Amino acid sequence: DRLQSRYRAIEANEVRYECYRAEGAEILIFAYGTVSRVCRSAIDELRARGVKAGLVRPITLWPFPSRAVYDALAQPSVKKGLTVEISAGQMVEDVRLAANGIKPVEFLGYPGSRIASVDEIIERVLAMREG
């Protein structure tokens, strides 16, 4: 009970995240760290092309900002989510769990040190809009 109480206090006080152009987005990208900066550039380019894309960037991964992820995806404008990672897809599982099936969440990432390019992210978001 003591540990659960402590965890609830940490969850209430330590969860940190940032939203970038997420209000009214039709595609939400979830990314953290270095790749989140690449995603910002892709979002700016997509917005310039008339595509409403936004970013939710977890700053803390533990505890994960599950409520913020759910609330962002619950917007009526949002059709799908996309995690962009420098991994084999560890965060996509957290995002899908937080989404609780409210919207589909896809994955774009590479394990190791390869980072998806702005063009790859744009291409994927455009394909998500069509399908």
PDB file of C-alpha atoms in Angstrom:
ATOM      1  CA  ASP A   1       0.000   0.000   0.000  1.00  0.00           C
ATOM      2  CA  ARG A   2       2.847   2.358   0.838  1.00  0.00           C
ATOM      3  CA  LEU A   3       4.466   1.835  -2.570  1.00  0.00           C
ATOM      4  CA  GLN A   4       1.155   2.220  -4.425  1.00  0.00           C
ATOM      5  CA  SER A   5       0.514   5.461  -2.566  1.00  0.00           C
ATOM      6  CA  ARG A   6       3.971   6.695  -3.497  1.00  0.00           C
ATOM      7  CA  TYR A   7       3.453   5.748  -7.147  1.00  0.00           C
ATOM      8  CA  ARG A   8       0.122   7.630  -7.269  1.00  0.00           C
ATOM      9  CA  ALA A   9       1.856  10.719  -5.843  1.00  0.00           C
ATOM     10  CA  ILE A  10       4.627  10.468  -8.454  1.00  0.00           C
ATOM     11  CA  GLU A  11       2.055  10.009 -11.203  1.00  0.00           C
ATOM     12  CA  ALA A  12       0.097  13.064 -10.022  1.00  0.00           C
ATOM     13  CA  ASN A  13       3.134  15.337  -9.676  1.00  0.00           C
ATOM     14  CA  GLU A  14       5.896  14.173 -12.006  1.00  0.00           C
ATOM     15  CA  VAL A  15       4.284  13.433 -15.381  1.00  0.00           C
ATOM     16  CA  ARG A  16       5.647  15.844 -17.962  1.00  0.00           C
ATOM     17  CA  TYR A  17       4.853  16.227 -21.656  1.00  0.00           C
ATOM     18  CA  GLU A  18       4.598  18.881 -24.334  1.00  0.00           C
ATOM     19  CA  CYS A  19       2.068  19.367 -27.122  1.00  0.00           C
ATOM     20  CA  TYR A  20       3.028  21.065 -30.375  1.00  0.00           C
ATOM     21  CA  ARG A  21       0.281  22.087 -32.797  1.00  0.00           C
ATOM     22  CA  ALA A  22      -1.828  19.212 -31.453  1.00  0.00           C
ATOM     23  CA  GLU A  23      -5.054  21.200 -31.085  1.00  0.00           C
ATOM     24  CA  GLY A  24      -7.340  20.335 -33.997  1.00  0.00           C
ATOM     25  CA  ALA A  25      -4.841  17.943 -35.596  1.00  0.00           C
ATOM     26  CA  GLU A  26      -6.057  15.085 -37.779  1.00  0.00           C
ATOM     27  CA  ILE A  27      -2.853  13.056 -37.381  1.00  0.00           C
ATOM     28  CA  LEU A  28      -1.004  13.074 -34.060  1.00  0.00           C
ATOM     29  CA  ILE A  29       2.638  12.110 -33.881  1.00  0.00           C
ATOM     30  CA  PHE A  30       4.110  10.799 -30.641  1.00  0.00           C
ATOM     31  CA  ALA A  31       7.880  11.113 -30.256  1.00  0.00           C
ATOM     32  CA  TYR A  32      10.467  11.978 -27.632  1.00  0.00           C
ATOM     33  CA  GLY A  33      14.113  12.971 -27.533  1.00  0.00           C
ATOM     34  CA  THR A  34      16.081  13.719 -30.678  1.00  0.00           C
ATOM     35  CA  VAL A  35      13.473  12.345 -33.075  1.00  0.00           C
ATOM     36  CA  SER A  36      10.857  14.740 -31.684  1.00  0.00           C
ATOM     37  CA  ARG A  37      12.824  17.648 -33.183  1.00  0.00           C
ATOM     38  CA  VAL A  38      12.730  15.968 -36.594  1.00  0.00           C
ATOM     39  CA  CYS A  39       8.979  15.456 -36.143  1.00  0.00           C
ATOM     40  CA  ARG A  40       8.497  19.180 -35.422  1.00  0.00           C
ATOM     41  CA  SER A  41      10.106  19.991 -38.763  1.00  0.00           C
ATOM     42  CA  ALA A  42       7.890  17.431 -40.520  1.00  0.00           C
ATOM     43  CA  ILE A  43       4.805  18.886 -38.808  1.00  0.00           C
ATOM     44  CA  ASP A  44       5.701  22.415 -39.904  1.00  0.00           C
ATOM     45  CA  GLU A  45       6.136  21.191 -43.491  1.00  0.00           C
ATOM     46  CA  LEU A  46       2.878  19.233 -43.358  1.00  0.00           C
ATOM     47  CA  ARG A  47       1.035  22.279 -41.979  1.00  0.00           C
ATOM     48  CA  ALA A  48       2.482  24.372 -44.825  1.00  0.00           C
ATOM     49  CA  ARG A  49       0.930  21.807 -47.211  1.00  0.00           C
ATOM     50  CA  GLY A  50      -2.435  22.083 -45.453  1.00  0.00           C
ATOM     51  CA  VAL A  51      -2.180  18.838 -43.478  1.00  0.00           C
ATOM     52  CA  LYS A  52      -3.187  19.253 -39.852  1.00  0.00           C
ATOM     53  CA  ALA A  53      -0.537  17.300 -37.966  1.00  0.00           C
ATOM     54  CA  GLY A  54       0.536  17.743 -34.365  1.00  0.00           C
ATOM     55  CA  LEU A  55       2.940  16.344 -31.792  1.00  0.00           C
ATOM     56  CA  VAL A  56       2.641  14.998 -28.279  1.00  0.00           C
ATOM     57  CA  ARG A  57       6.125  14.703 -26.797  1.00  0.00           C
ATOM     58  CA  PRO A  58       6.462  12.744 -23.572  1.00  0.00           C
ATOM     59  CA  ILE A  59       9.177  14.313 -21.444  1.00  0.00           C
ATOM     60  CA  THR A  60       8.849  11.688 -18.734  1.00  0.00           C
ATOM     61  CA  LEU A  61       8.521   8.102 -19.897  1.00  0.00           C
ATOM     62  CA  TRP A  62       7.917   6.911 -16.353  1.00  0.00           C
ATOM     63  CA  PRO A  63       5.353   7.571 -15.364  1.00  0.00           C
ATOM     64  CA  PHE A  64       4.056   7.734 -18.910  1.00  0.00           C
ATOM     65  CA  PRO A  65       1.675  10.637 -19.724  1.00  0.00           C
ATOM     66  CA  SER A  66      -1.194   8.261 -20.475  1.00  0.00           C
ATOM     67  CA  ARG A  67      -3.968  10.753 -19.717  1.00  0.00           C
ATOM     68  CA  ALA A  68      -2.458  13.370 -22.051  1.00  0.00           C
ATOM     69  CA  VAL A  69      -2.085  10.773 -24.828  1.00  0.00           C
ATOM     70  CA  TYR A  70      -5.692   9.660 -24.438  1.00  0.00           C
ATOM     71  CA  ASP A  71      -7.038  13.226 -24.293  1.00  0.00           C
ATOM     72  CA  ALA A  72      -5.077  14.253 -27.385  1.00  0.00           C
ATOM     73  CA  LEU A  73      -6.301  11.241 -29.369  1.00  0.00           C
ATOM     74  CA  ALA A  74      -9.881  11.756 -28.155  1.00  0.00           C
ATOM     75  CA  GLN A  75     -10.184  15.045 -30.041  1.00  0.00           C
ATOM     76  CA  PRO A  76     -12.898  14.689 -32.701  1.00  0.00           C
ATOM     77  CA  SER A  77     -10.494  15.990 -35.369  1.00  0.00           C
ATOM     78  CA  VAL A  78      -7.943  13.198 -34.802  1.00  0.00           C
ATOM     79  CA  LYS A  79      -8.172  10.243 -37.171  1.00  0.00           C
ATOM     80  CA  LYS A  80      -4.964   8.343 -36.323  1.00  0.00           C
ATOM     81  CA  GLY A  81      -1.787   8.435 -34.295  1.00  0.00           C
ATOM     82  CA  LEU A  82       1.789   7.666 -35.281  1.00  0.00           C
ATOM     83  CA  THR A  83       4.735   6.961 -33.011  1.00  0.00           C
ATOM     84  CA  VAL A  84       8.126   7.837 -34.433  1.00  0.00           C
ATOM     85  CA  GLU A  85      10.982   6.216 -32.557  1.00  0.00           C
ATOM     86  CA  ILE A  86      14.657   5.365 -32.638  1.00  0.00           C
ATOM     87  CA  SER A  87      13.804   1.861 -31.481  1.00  0.00           C
ATOM     88  CA  ALA A  88      11.965  -1.301 -32.422  1.00  0.00           C
ATOM     89  CA  GLY A  89       8.685   0.113 -31.127  1.00  0.00           C
ATOM     90  CA  GLN A  90       8.786   0.217 -27.349  1.00  0.00           C
ATOM     91  CA  MET A  91       6.816   3.465 -26.994  1.00  0.00           C
ATOM     92  CA  VAL A  92       4.132   2.450 -29.488  1.00  0.00           C
ATOM     93  CA  GLU A  93       2.940  -0.118 -26.962  1.00  0.00           C
ATOM     94  CA  ASP A  94       2.610   2.579 -24.275  1.00  0.00           C
ATOM     95  CA  VAL A  95       0.715   4.865 -26.649  1.00  0.00           C
ATOM     96  CA  ARG A  96      -1.631   2.070 -27.742  1.00  0.00           C
ATOM     97  CA  LEU A  97      -2.265   1.101 -24.143  1.00  0.00           C
ATOM     98  CA  ALA A  98      -3.044   4.723 -23.245  1.00  0.00           C
ATOM     99  CA  ALA A  99      -5.264   5.082 -26.338  1.00  0.00           C
ATOM    100  CA  ASN A 100      -7.341   2.113 -25.179  1.00  0.00           C
ATOM    101  CA  GLY A 101      -8.546   1.517 -28.743  1.00  0.00           C
ATOM    102  CA  ILE A 102     -10.021   5.000 -29.207  1.00  0.00           C
ATOM    103  CA  LYS A 103      -8.003   5.570 -32.431  1.00  0.00           C
ATOM    104  CA  PRO A 104      -5.532   3.472 -34.425  1.00  0.00           C
ATOM    105  CA  VAL A 105      -1.858   4.092 -33.690  1.00  0.00           C
ATOM    106  CA  GLU A 106       0.818   3.186 -36.210  1.00  0.00           C
ATOM    107  CA  PHE A 107       4.595   2.879 -35.844  1.00  0.00           C
ATOM    108  CA  LEU A 108       7.563   4.312 -37.738  1.00  0.00           C
ATOM    109  CA  GLY A 109      10.975   3.595 -36.338  1.00  0.00           C
ATOM    110  CA  TYR A 110      14.321   1.981 -36.676  1.00  0.00           C
ATOM    111  CA  PRO A 111      16.357   0.238 -33.983  1.00  0.00           C
ATOM    112  CA  GLY A 112      19.891   1.416 -33.398  1.00  0.00           C
ATOM    113  CA  SER A 113      20.897   4.941 -34.240  1.00  0.00           C
ATOM    114  CA  ARG A 114      18.930   5.508 -37.463  1.00  0.00           C
ATOM    115  CA  ILE A 115      16.478   8.395 -37.288  1.00  0.00           C
ATOM    116  CA  ALA A 116      13.517   8.726 -39.637  1.00  0.00           C
ATOM    117  CA  SER A 117      13.955  11.706 -41.941  1.00  0.00           C
ATOM    118  CA  VAL A 118      11.533  14.585 -42.341  1.00  0.00           C
ATOM    119  CA  ASP A 119      10.628  13.228 -45.780  1.00  0.00           C
ATOM    120  CA  GLU A 120       9.958   9.722 -44.420  1.00  0.00           C
ATOM    121  CA  ILE A 121       7.678  11.114 -41.721  1.00  0.00           C
ATOM    122  CA  ILE A 122       5.812  13.296 -44.220  1.00  0.00           C
ATOM    123  CA  GLU A 123       5.417  10.348 -46.614  1.00  0.00           C
ATOM    124  CA  ARG A 124       4.029   8.161 -43.831  1.00  0.00           C
ATOM    125  CA  VAL A 125       1.556  10.803 -42.607  1.00  0.00           C
ATOM    126  CA  LEU A 126       0.316  11.410 -46.160  1.00  0.00           C
ATOM    127  CA  ALA A 127      -0.154   7.646 -46.634  1.00  0.00           C
ATOM    128  CA  MET A 128      -2.064   7.448 -43.345  1.00  0.00           C
ATOM    129  CA  ARG A 129      -4.448  10.148 -44.546  1.00  0.00           C
ATOM    130  CA  GLU A 130      -5.227   8.173 -47.710  1.00  0.00           C
ATOM    131  CA  GLY A 131      -5.711   4.809 -46.028  1.00  0.00           C
TER     132      GLY A 131
END
